[in-house]
C-alpha cells in the first residue's frame, strides 16, 4: 500500500456523505457493520468482533435470605425429601413385617408403627441428631445406618457449601439485565450517541431518530461525557443512579481513572455483537488491496496479536469490577452414589428381614412350639377361646365380666366381705 499514490487525511468525525461525495475513498477506522453495503460504499473484510455490556455501580455486600435455599439445587432438595419419606416407609414396613411374624416383637414401646413418629425419627437422624436407640432387628439397623451415612454427606455438603459461599464476596447489584433497567426505571441508561447500539433505542433505527417510548426519560438523562477528561468526570461516573451500556474495552479505559472512588460491576450478559471493518467506496482503487492485506494479516497472526493488545485487561485486574461469583450449589450428581447405596442397602435389609423371620420360625419349631398358635387371631377365634375359658372353672378363681348387670349385683356384696381380697384371686380377661 505504500507504493499506491494515496492521500491520507487525519479525520475525527466522518459520515457516509463524505464517501458519497467522493472526497474520501476509504476510512481506515474501526466501523461497526450495522448497515448493508449500498451502491456507493461497502465494508472491507472484518478484522475483529466487538460487543456491548452493562456496567453498574455495586451496592456492596448484602445478606440474602435465599442463601440457605440456594445451597442445594432444587432437584437435590426434592430428592432429599423423597429420601426421608422412603426411609420412614422402609422402617415402618420392616417393623410391620417383624410384628406380623413375631407378635411379641416390639421396639421403642411400639412407636415405630406411628407414621409421624417414624418421619420425625428419620428427620432427626438425617439432620445430624442421630437415633436415640438402636433396634434389635439387623434389617432395621442397616436401614438406619444407611440413612445416617447419607445424612452425614448431606450435612457436610450443606455446611461446607454454605460456609464457602458466605466467605466469598457477593456484589449486590440492582438488576440482572437490560430488561430490568426498563422495568424498574430506577437508573439512567448511558449510551454514546454515535455508537452503533444507539440505533436499537430509536423508533426509525437512525442516530437522529426519536427515542422509543419504553426508554423515554431513561436514556442519556444527565449522563457524563466519557470522551472528555474534565475534573467532574470521576464524581459523575461514580453516580449510583447511572448504568452504562458500552464496549468493555472502551469503558475499562475510562473507569480506570475512577476505580479507587467506586466499584462498578460488569454484568455477564453480552449485547449486540458486531463485526468491525473499514468503510470504503466501491470506486476506490485500492479496496481489493486493503482486503488482501487484512486477510494476510489474519493468516500471519498479526490481527490476533492486535486483538490481544487492544482488548488487554491485565492492567485492570485489581479493579475487581469484572469479578464474578463462582458459587455452585450442591446438585444431585454430587451425591447420586449415596442414593444408589441407600437403595442397595434397602434391598439387603429386606433380604435380612426375610432371613430373620425364617430363623424365628425355625427356632420355634426346634422348641416344639407351633408358630400358628401364637399368630394374631381374629375376633371370632378370640371369642371361641374366651368361651372355652369360661367353661373351665378353676378353684378359687372368678372370671369377672365387663357387664354392667353382673357388676351391679355381685360387686356390692363381695366388697363387704373383708376376707375377699385375701382368699380370692381375681383375673380380668380383656377382649
Coordinates of C-alpha atoms in Angstrom, one line a residue:
X1 CA 0.0 0.0 0.0
X2 CA 2.9 2.3 0.5
X3 CA 3.5 2.2 -3.3
X4 CA 0.0 3.4 -4.1
X5 CA -0.5 7.1 -4.7
X6 CA -3.0 7.8 -2.0
X7 CA -3.6 10.9 0.0
X8 CA -4.1 10.3 3.8
X9 CA -6.1 12.7 5.8
X10 CA -6.5 12.6 9.6
X11 CA -10.2 12.9 10.4
X12 CA -12.1 12.7 13.7
X13 CA -15.6 12.6 12.5
X14 CA -17.0 11.2 9.3
X15 CA -20.2 10.1 7.8
X16 CA -21.4 8.3 4.7
X17 CA -21.8 11.6 2.9
X18 CA -18.0 12.0 2.7
X19 CA -17.8 8.7 0.8
X20 CA -20.7 9.5 -1.4
X21 CA -19.3 12.9 -2.4
X22 CA -16.1 11.4 -3.4
X23 CA -14.0 13.3 -1.0
X24 CA -12.8 10.1 0.7
X25 CA -12.4 6.7 -0.8
X26 CA -11.7 4.7 2.4
X27 CA -12.0 5.4 6.1
X28 CA -9.4 3.3 8.0
X29 CA -11.2 3.4 11.3
X30 CA -13.0 0.6 13.0
X31 CA -16.6 0.8 11.9
X32 CA -19.4 -1.4 13.1
X33 CA -21.1 -3.4 10.4
X34 CA -24.7 -2.4 11.3
X35 CA -25.8 -1.4 7.8
X36 CA -25.8 -3.2 4.4
X37 CA -23.5 -2.3 1.6
X38 CA -25.0 0.1 -0.9
X39 CA -24.2 1.1 -4.5
X40 CA -21.8 3.8 -3.1
X41 CA -19.9 2.1 -0.3
X42 CA -19.1 -1.3 1.2
X43 CA -17.2 -2.7 4.2
X44 CA -13.9 -4.3 4.0
X45 CA -13.1 -7.8 5.3
X46 CA -13.9 -7.8 9.0
X47 CA -10.9 -8.0 11.3
X48 CA -12.5 -8.4 14.8
X49 CA -15.7 -8.6 16.7
X50 CA -17.0 -6.2 19.3
X51 CA -19.9 -6.4 21.8
X52 CA -21.6 -4.4 24.4
X53 CA -22.1 -5.0 28.2
X54 CA -23.9 -3.4 31.0
X55 CA -21.9 -1.6 33.8
X56 CA -23.5 -0.6 37.1
X57 CA -22.2 0.5 40.4
X58 CA -22.3 -2.2 43.1
X59 CA -24.4 -1.7 46.1
X60 CA -22.0 -3.6 48.3
X61 CA -22.3 -6.8 50.1
X62 CA -25.8 -7.7 51.4
X63 CA -27.1 -10.7 53.3
X64 CA -29.6 -12.6 51.2
X65 CA -32.4 -14.6 52.8
X66 CA -32.2 -17.2 50.0
X67 CA -28.6 -18.2 50.6
X68 CA -29.8 -21.3 52.6
X69 CA -32.2 -22.4 49.9
X70 CA -29.6 -21.7 47.2
X71 CA -27.1 -24.0 48.9
X72 CA -28.8 -27.1 47.5
X73 CA -30.0 -27.5 43.9
X74 CA -33.8 -27.7 43.6
X75 CA -33.6 -31.3 42.4
X76 CA -31.5 -32.2 45.4
X77 CA -34.0 -30.6 47.8
X78 CA -36.7 -32.7 46.2
X79 CA -34.7 -35.9 46.3
X80 CA -33.8 -35.3 50.0
X81 CA -37.4 -35.1 51.0
X82 CA -38.3 -38.2 48.9
X83 CA -35.3 -39.9 50.5
X84 CA -36.6 -39.1 54.0
X85 CA -40.1 -40.5 53.1
X86 CA -38.6 -43.6 51.7
X87 CA -36.6 -44.3 54.8
X88 CA -39.6 -43.7 57.1
X89 CA -41.8 -46.1 54.9
X90 CA -39.0 -48.7 54.9
X91 CA -38.7 -48.6 58.7
X92 CA -42.5 -48.8 59.1
X93 CA -42.8 -51.7 56.6
X94 CA -39.9 -53.7 58.1
X95 CA -41.3 -53.2 61.6
X96 CA -44.8 -54.3 60.5
X97 CA -43.4 -57.5 58.9
X98 CA -41.4 -58.2 62.1
X99 CA -44.6 -57.8 64.2
X100 CA -46.6 -59.9 61.8
X101 CA -44.3 -62.8 62.1
X102 CA -43.4 -62.4 65.8
X103 CA -46.4 -61.0 67.8
X104 CA -44.2 -60.4 70.9
X105 CA -41.7 -58.3 68.9
X106 CA -41.7 -54.6 70.0
X107 CA -39.3 -51.7 69.5
X108 CA -39.4 -48.3 71.3
X109 CA -42.7 -49.1 73.0
X110 CA -44.3 -49.8 69.6
X111 CA -43.7 -46.2 68.5
X112 CA -42.2 -47.2 65.1
X113 CA -45.7 -48.2 64.0
X114 CA -46.7 -44.5 64.0
X115 CA -46.1 -42.7 60.7
X116 CA -45.5 -39.3 62.3
X117 CA -43.0 -40.7 64.8
X118 CA -41.1 -42.6 62.1
X119 CA -40.9 -39.4 60.0
X120 CA -39.5 -37.3 62.8
X121 CA -37.3 -40.2 63.8
X122 CA -35.7 -40.3 60.4
X123 CA -35.6 -36.4 60.2
X124 CA -33.6 -36.2 63.4
X125 CA -31.1 -38.8 62.2
X126 CA -30.6 -37.0 58.8
X127 CA -30.2 -33.6 60.4
X128 CA -27.3 -34.9 62.5
X129 CA -29.0 -35.6 65.8
X130 CA -28.7 -39.3 65.4
X131 CA -31.0 -42.0 66.6
X132 CA -31.9 -42.4 70.3
X133 CA -31.8 -46.2 70.4
X134 CA -30.6 -49.0 68.1
X135 CA -33.3 -51.5 67.2
X136 CA -32.7 -55.3 67.7
X137 CA -33.5 -56.2 64.1
X138 CA -30.5 -56.2 61.8
X139 CA -32.6 -55.2 58.8
X140 CA -33.7 -52.0 60.7
X141 CA -30.1 -51.4 61.7
X142 CA -28.9 -51.5 58.1
X143 CA -31.6 -49.0 57.0
X144 CA -30.8 -46.7 59.9
X145 CA -27.1 -47.0 59.2
X146 CA -27.5 -46.1 55.5
X147 CA -29.7 -43.1 56.5
X148 CA -27.0 -41.9 58.9
X149 CA -24.3 -42.1 56.3
X150 CA -26.4 -40.1 53.7
X151 CA -27.3 -37.7 56.4
X152 CA -23.6 -37.0 57.1
X153 CA -23.0 -36.4 53.4
X154 CA -25.9 -34.0 53.1
X155 CA -25.0 -32.2 56.3
X156 CA -21.3 -31.8 55.4
X157 CA -22.2 -30.8 51.8
X158 CA -24.7 -28.2 53.1
X159 CA -22.4 -26.8 55.7
X160 CA -19.2 -26.6 53.6
X161 CA -21.0 -25.1 50.6
X162 CA -22.8 -22.5 52.7
X163 CA -19.6 -21.6 54.6
X164 CA -17.6 -21.1 51.4
X165 CA -20.5 -19.1 49.9
X166 CA -20.6 -16.8 52.9
X167 CA -16.8 -16.5 52.8
X168 CA -16.8 -15.3 49.2
X169 CA -17.7 -11.7 48.4
X170 CA -21.0 -11.2 46.8
X171 CA -21.6 -8.0 44.9
X172 CA -25.2 -6.9 45.2
X173 CA -26.5 -5.2 42.0
X174 CA -29.9 -3.6 41.5
X175 CA -30.8 -5.6 38.4
X176 CA -29.7 -8.5 36.3
X177 CA -30.1 -7.5 32.6
X178 CA -31.1 -4.7 30.3
X179 CA -34.8 -5.5 30.6
X180 CA -34.7 -4.9 34.3
X181 CA -33.5 -1.3 33.6
X182 CA -36.6 -0.5 31.6
X183 CA -38.9 -2.3 34.1
X184 CA -37.6 -0.9 37.3
X185 CA -36.8 2.6 35.9
X186 CA -34.6 3.5 38.8
X187 CA -31.4 4.1 36.8
X188 CA -30.5 6.2 33.8
X189 CA -29.1 4.3 30.9
X190 CA -26.0 6.0 29.4
X191 CA -25.0 5.3 25.7
X192 CA -22.8 7.1 23.3
X193 CA -24.9 8.9 20.7
X194 CA -22.5 7.9 17.9
X195 CA -22.4 4.2 18.9
X196 CA -24.0 1.6 16.7
X197 CA -26.0 0.2 19.6
X198 CA -27.8 3.6 19.9
X199 CA -29.8 2.6 16.8
X200 CA -31.7 -0.1 18.7
X201 CA -33.3 2.5 21.0
X202 CA -34.7 4.8 18.3
X203 CA -38.0 4.4 16.5
X204 CA -36.7 4.5 13.0
X205 CA -33.3 2.9 13.7
X206 CA -31.2 6.0 13.0
X207 CA -28.9 8.1 15.1
X208 CA -31.2 11.1 14.7
X209 CA -34.4 9.2 15.3
X210 CA -36.9 9.6 18.2
X211 CA -36.3 7.5 21.3
X212 CA -38.7 4.6 21.9
X213 CA -41.4 5.1 24.4
X214 CA -40.0 2.4 26.8
X215 CA -36.8 4.3 27.1
X216 CA -38.0 7.9 27.2
X217 CA -36.7 9.6 30.4
X218 CA -34.2 6.8 30.9
X219 CA -31.7 7.3 28.0
X220 CA -28.8 9.7 28.5
X221 CA -30.5 11.9 31.1
X222 CA -27.6 13.8 32.7
X223 CA -25.0 11.2 31.8
X224 CA -21.3 12.2 31.9
X225 CA -19.3 12.8 28.8
X226 CA -16.7 10.0 28.9
X227 CA -14.9 11.4 25.9
X228 CA -13.5 14.3 27.9
X229 CA -11.0 14.4 30.8
X230 CA -12.8 17.0 32.8
X231 CA -12.5 17.2 36.6
X232 CA -16.1 16.3 37.1
X233 CA -15.8 13.0 35.2
X234 CA -14.9 10.9 38.2
X235 CA -17.7 12.0 40.5
X236 CA -20.2 11.9 37.7
X237 CA -19.0 8.4 36.7
X238 CA -19.5 7.1 40.2
X239 CA -23.0 8.4 40.4
X240 CA -25.0 5.3 41.7
X241 CA -28.0 6.3 39.5
X242 CA -26.2 5.6 36.2
X243 CA -25.9 2.4 34.3
X244 CA -23.6 2.3 31.3
X245 CA -24.0 0.3 28.0
X246 CA -20.6 0.3 26.5
X247 CA -17.9 -1.8 24.8
X248 CA -15.9 -3.3 27.7
X249 CA -12.5 -2.2 26.3
X250 CA -13.7 1.4 25.9
X251 CA -15.3 1.5 29.4
X252 CA -12.2 0.0 31.0
X253 CA -10.1 2.9 29.8
X254 CA -12.5 5.4 31.3
X255 CA -13.2 3.5 34.5
X256 CA -9.5 3.0 35.2
X257 CA -9.4 6.7 36.3
X258 CA -12.2 6.3 38.8
X259 CA -11.7 2.8 40.1
X260 CA -10.5 4.0 43.5
X261 CA -13.6 6.0 44.1
X262 CA -16.3 3.5 43.4
X263 CA -16.8 -0.2 42.5
X264 CA -18.5 -0.8 39.1
X265 CA -19.6 -4.3 38.2
X266 CA -19.9 -5.7 34.7
X267 CA -22.9 -7.9 34.1
X268 CA -22.2 -11.2 32.4
X269 CA -24.7 -10.9 29.6
X270 CA -23.5 -9.7 26.2
X271 CA -25.5 -7.5 23.8
X272 CA -25.3 -6.8 20.1
X273 CA -22.0 -8.4 19.0
X274 CA -20.8 -6.5 15.9
X275 CA -18.0 -7.2 13.4
X276 CA -15.6 -4.3 12.8
X277 CA -14.3 -3.4 9.4
X278 CA -13.1 -0.4 7.3
X279 CA -15.6 1.6 5.4
X280 CA -14.7 2.3 1.7
X281 CA -16.3 3.3 -1.5
X282 CA -16.8 0.9 -4.3
X283 CA -15.0 3.2 -6.7
X284 CA -11.9 3.1 -4.5
X285 CA -8.8 1.9 -6.4
X286 CA -7.2 0.1 -3.5
X287 CA -10.2 -1.6 -1.8
X288 CA -9.2 -5.1 -3.1
X289 CA -5.7 -4.4 -1.9
X290 CA -7.0 -3.5 1.6
X291 CA -9.0 -6.7 1.8
X292 CA -5.9 -8.7 0.6
X293 CA -3.7 -7.2 3.3
X294 CA -6.4 -7.8 6.0
X295 CA -6.5 -11.5 5.0
X296 CA -2.7 -11.8 5.1
X297 CA -2.5 -10.1 8.5
X298 CA -5.2 -12.5 9.8
X299 CA -3.3 -15.5 8.4
X300 CA 0.0 -14.4 9.8
X301 CA -1.5 -13.9 13.3
X302 CA -0.9 -10.2 13.3
X303 CA -4.6 -9.5 13.9
X304 CA -4.7 -11.9 16.8
X305 CA -1.8 -10.0 18.4
X306 CA -3.5 -6.7 17.8
X307 CA -6.8 -8.1 19.3
X308 CA -5.0 -9.2 22.5
X309 CA -3.3 -5.8 22.7
X310 CA -6.4 -3.7 22.1
X311 CA -8.5 -5.7 24.4
X312 CA -5.9 -6.5 27.1
X313 CA -7.3 -6.5 30.6
X314 CA -4.3 -7.4 32.7
X315 CA -3.7 -3.8 33.9
X316 CA -7.3 -3.7 35.3
X317 CA -7.2 -7.0 37.2
X318 CA -7.0 -5.2 40.5
X319 CA -10.1 -3.1 39.9
X320 CA -12.4 -6.1 40.6
X321 CA -15.4 -4.9 38.6
X322 CA -15.3 -8.0 36.4
X323 CA -15.2 -10.4 39.3
X324 CA -18.0 -12.9 39.1
X325 CA -19.3 -15.2 41.8
X326 CA -18.0 -18.8 41.4
X327 CA -20.6 -20.2 43.7
X328 CA -22.1 -23.5 42.6
X329 CA -24.9 -25.3 44.6
X330 CA -24.7 -28.9 45.6
X331 CA -26.5 -30.9 42.9
X332 CA -27.9 -34.4 42.7
X333 CA -24.9 -35.6 40.7
X334 CA -22.6 -34.9 43.6
X335 CA -24.2 -37.5 45.9
X336 CA -26.0 -39.8 43.5
X337 CA -23.8 -42.6 44.5
X338 CA -25.0 -42.2 48.1
X339 CA -28.6 -42.6 46.9
X340 CA -27.7 -45.7 44.9
X341 CA -26.0 -47.1 48.0
X342 CA -29.1 -46.5 50.1
X343 CA -31.3 -48.4 47.7
X344 CA -28.8 -51.2 47.6
X345 CA -28.8 -51.4 51.4
X346 CA -32.6 -51.3 51.4
X347 CA -32.6 -54.4 49.3
X348 CA -30.0 -56.1 51.5
X349 CA -32.0 -55.2 54.6
X350 CA -35.2 -56.7 53.1
X351 CA -33.3 -59.9 52.5
X352 CA -32.0 -59.9 56.1
X353 CA -35.6 -59.3 57.3
X354 CA -36.7 -62.5 55.4
X355 CA -33.8 -64.4 57.0
X356 CA -34.7 -63.2 60.4
X357 CA -38.3 -64.4 60.0
X358 CA -37.2 -67.8 58.7
X359 CA -34.8 -68.1 61.7
X360 CA -37.6 -67.2 64.1
X361 CA -39.9 -69.9 62.7
X362 CA -37.1 -72.5 62.8
X363 CA -36.3 -71.6 66.4
X364 CA -40.0 -72.1 67.4
X365 CA -40.1 -75.4 65.5
X366 CA -37.0 -76.6 67.3
X367 CA -38.6 -75.7 70.7
X368 CA -41.7 -77.6 69.8
X369 CA -43.9 -74.6 69.6
X370 CA -46.5 -74.3 66.8
X371 CA -46.0 -70.9 65.1
X372 CA -49.6 -70.8 64.2
X373 CA -50.8 -71.0 67.8
X374 CA -49.0 -67.7 68.6
X375 CA -50.1 -65.9 65.5
X376 CA -52.5 -63.0 65.9
X377 CA -56.1 -64.3 65.9
X378 CA -59.2 -62.8 64.5
X379 CA -62.2 -61.7 66.7
X380 CA -64.1 -65.0 66.1
X381 CA -61.1 -67.0 67.2
X382 CA -60.7 -65.0 70.3
X383 CA -64.4 -65.2 71.2
X384 CA -64.3 -69.0 70.9
X385 CA -61.3 -69.1 73.1
X386 CA -62.9 -67.0 75.7
X387 CA -66.0 -69.2 75.7
X388 CA -63.8 -72.2 76.4
X389 CA -62.0 -70.5 79.3
X390 CA -65.4 -69.6 80.9
X391 CA -66.5 -73.2 80.9
X392 CA -63.3 -74.4 82.6
X393 CA -63.5 -73.2 86.2
X394 CA -60.5 -73.2 88.4
X395 CA -60.6 -73.4 92.2
X396 CA -60.9 -70.0 93.9
X397 CA -60.8 -68.2 90.6
X398 CA -63.6 -65.9 89.5
X399 CA -63.8 -64.5 85.9
X400 CA -65.4 -61.1 86.2
X401 CA -67.2 -60.0 83.0
X402 CA -67.3 -56.4 81.9
X403 CA -71.0 -56.3 82.1
X404 CA -73.0 -53.6 83.9
X405 CA -75.6 -56.1 85.2
X406 CA -73.2 -58.5 86.8
X407 CA -71.1 -55.7 88.3
X408 CA -74.2 -54.1 89.9
X409 CA -75.3 -57.3 91.5
X410 CA -72.1 -59.1 92.6
X411 CA -69.6 -56.3 93.5
X412 CA -71.5 -54.6 96.3
X413 CA -72.0 -57.9 98.2
X414 CA -68.4 -59.1 97.6
X415 CA -66.7 -55.9 98.6
X416 CA -68.5 -56.0 102.0
X417 CA -66.6 -59.3 102.9
X418 CA -63.3 -58.3 104.5
X419 CA -61.7 -61.7 103.6
X420 CA -62.5 -61.5 99.9
X421 CA -59.2 -59.9 98.8
X422 CA -57.2 -62.4 100.9
X423 CA -58.7 -65.7 99.7
X424 CA -59.8 -64.9 96.2
X425 CA -57.7 -64.3 93.1
X426 CA -59.4 -62.1 90.5
X427 CA -58.4 -62.4 86.8
X428 CA -59.8 -60.0 84.3
X429 CA -59.8 -61.0 80.7
X430 CA -60.0 -58.2 78.1
X431 CA -61.4 -58.9 74.7

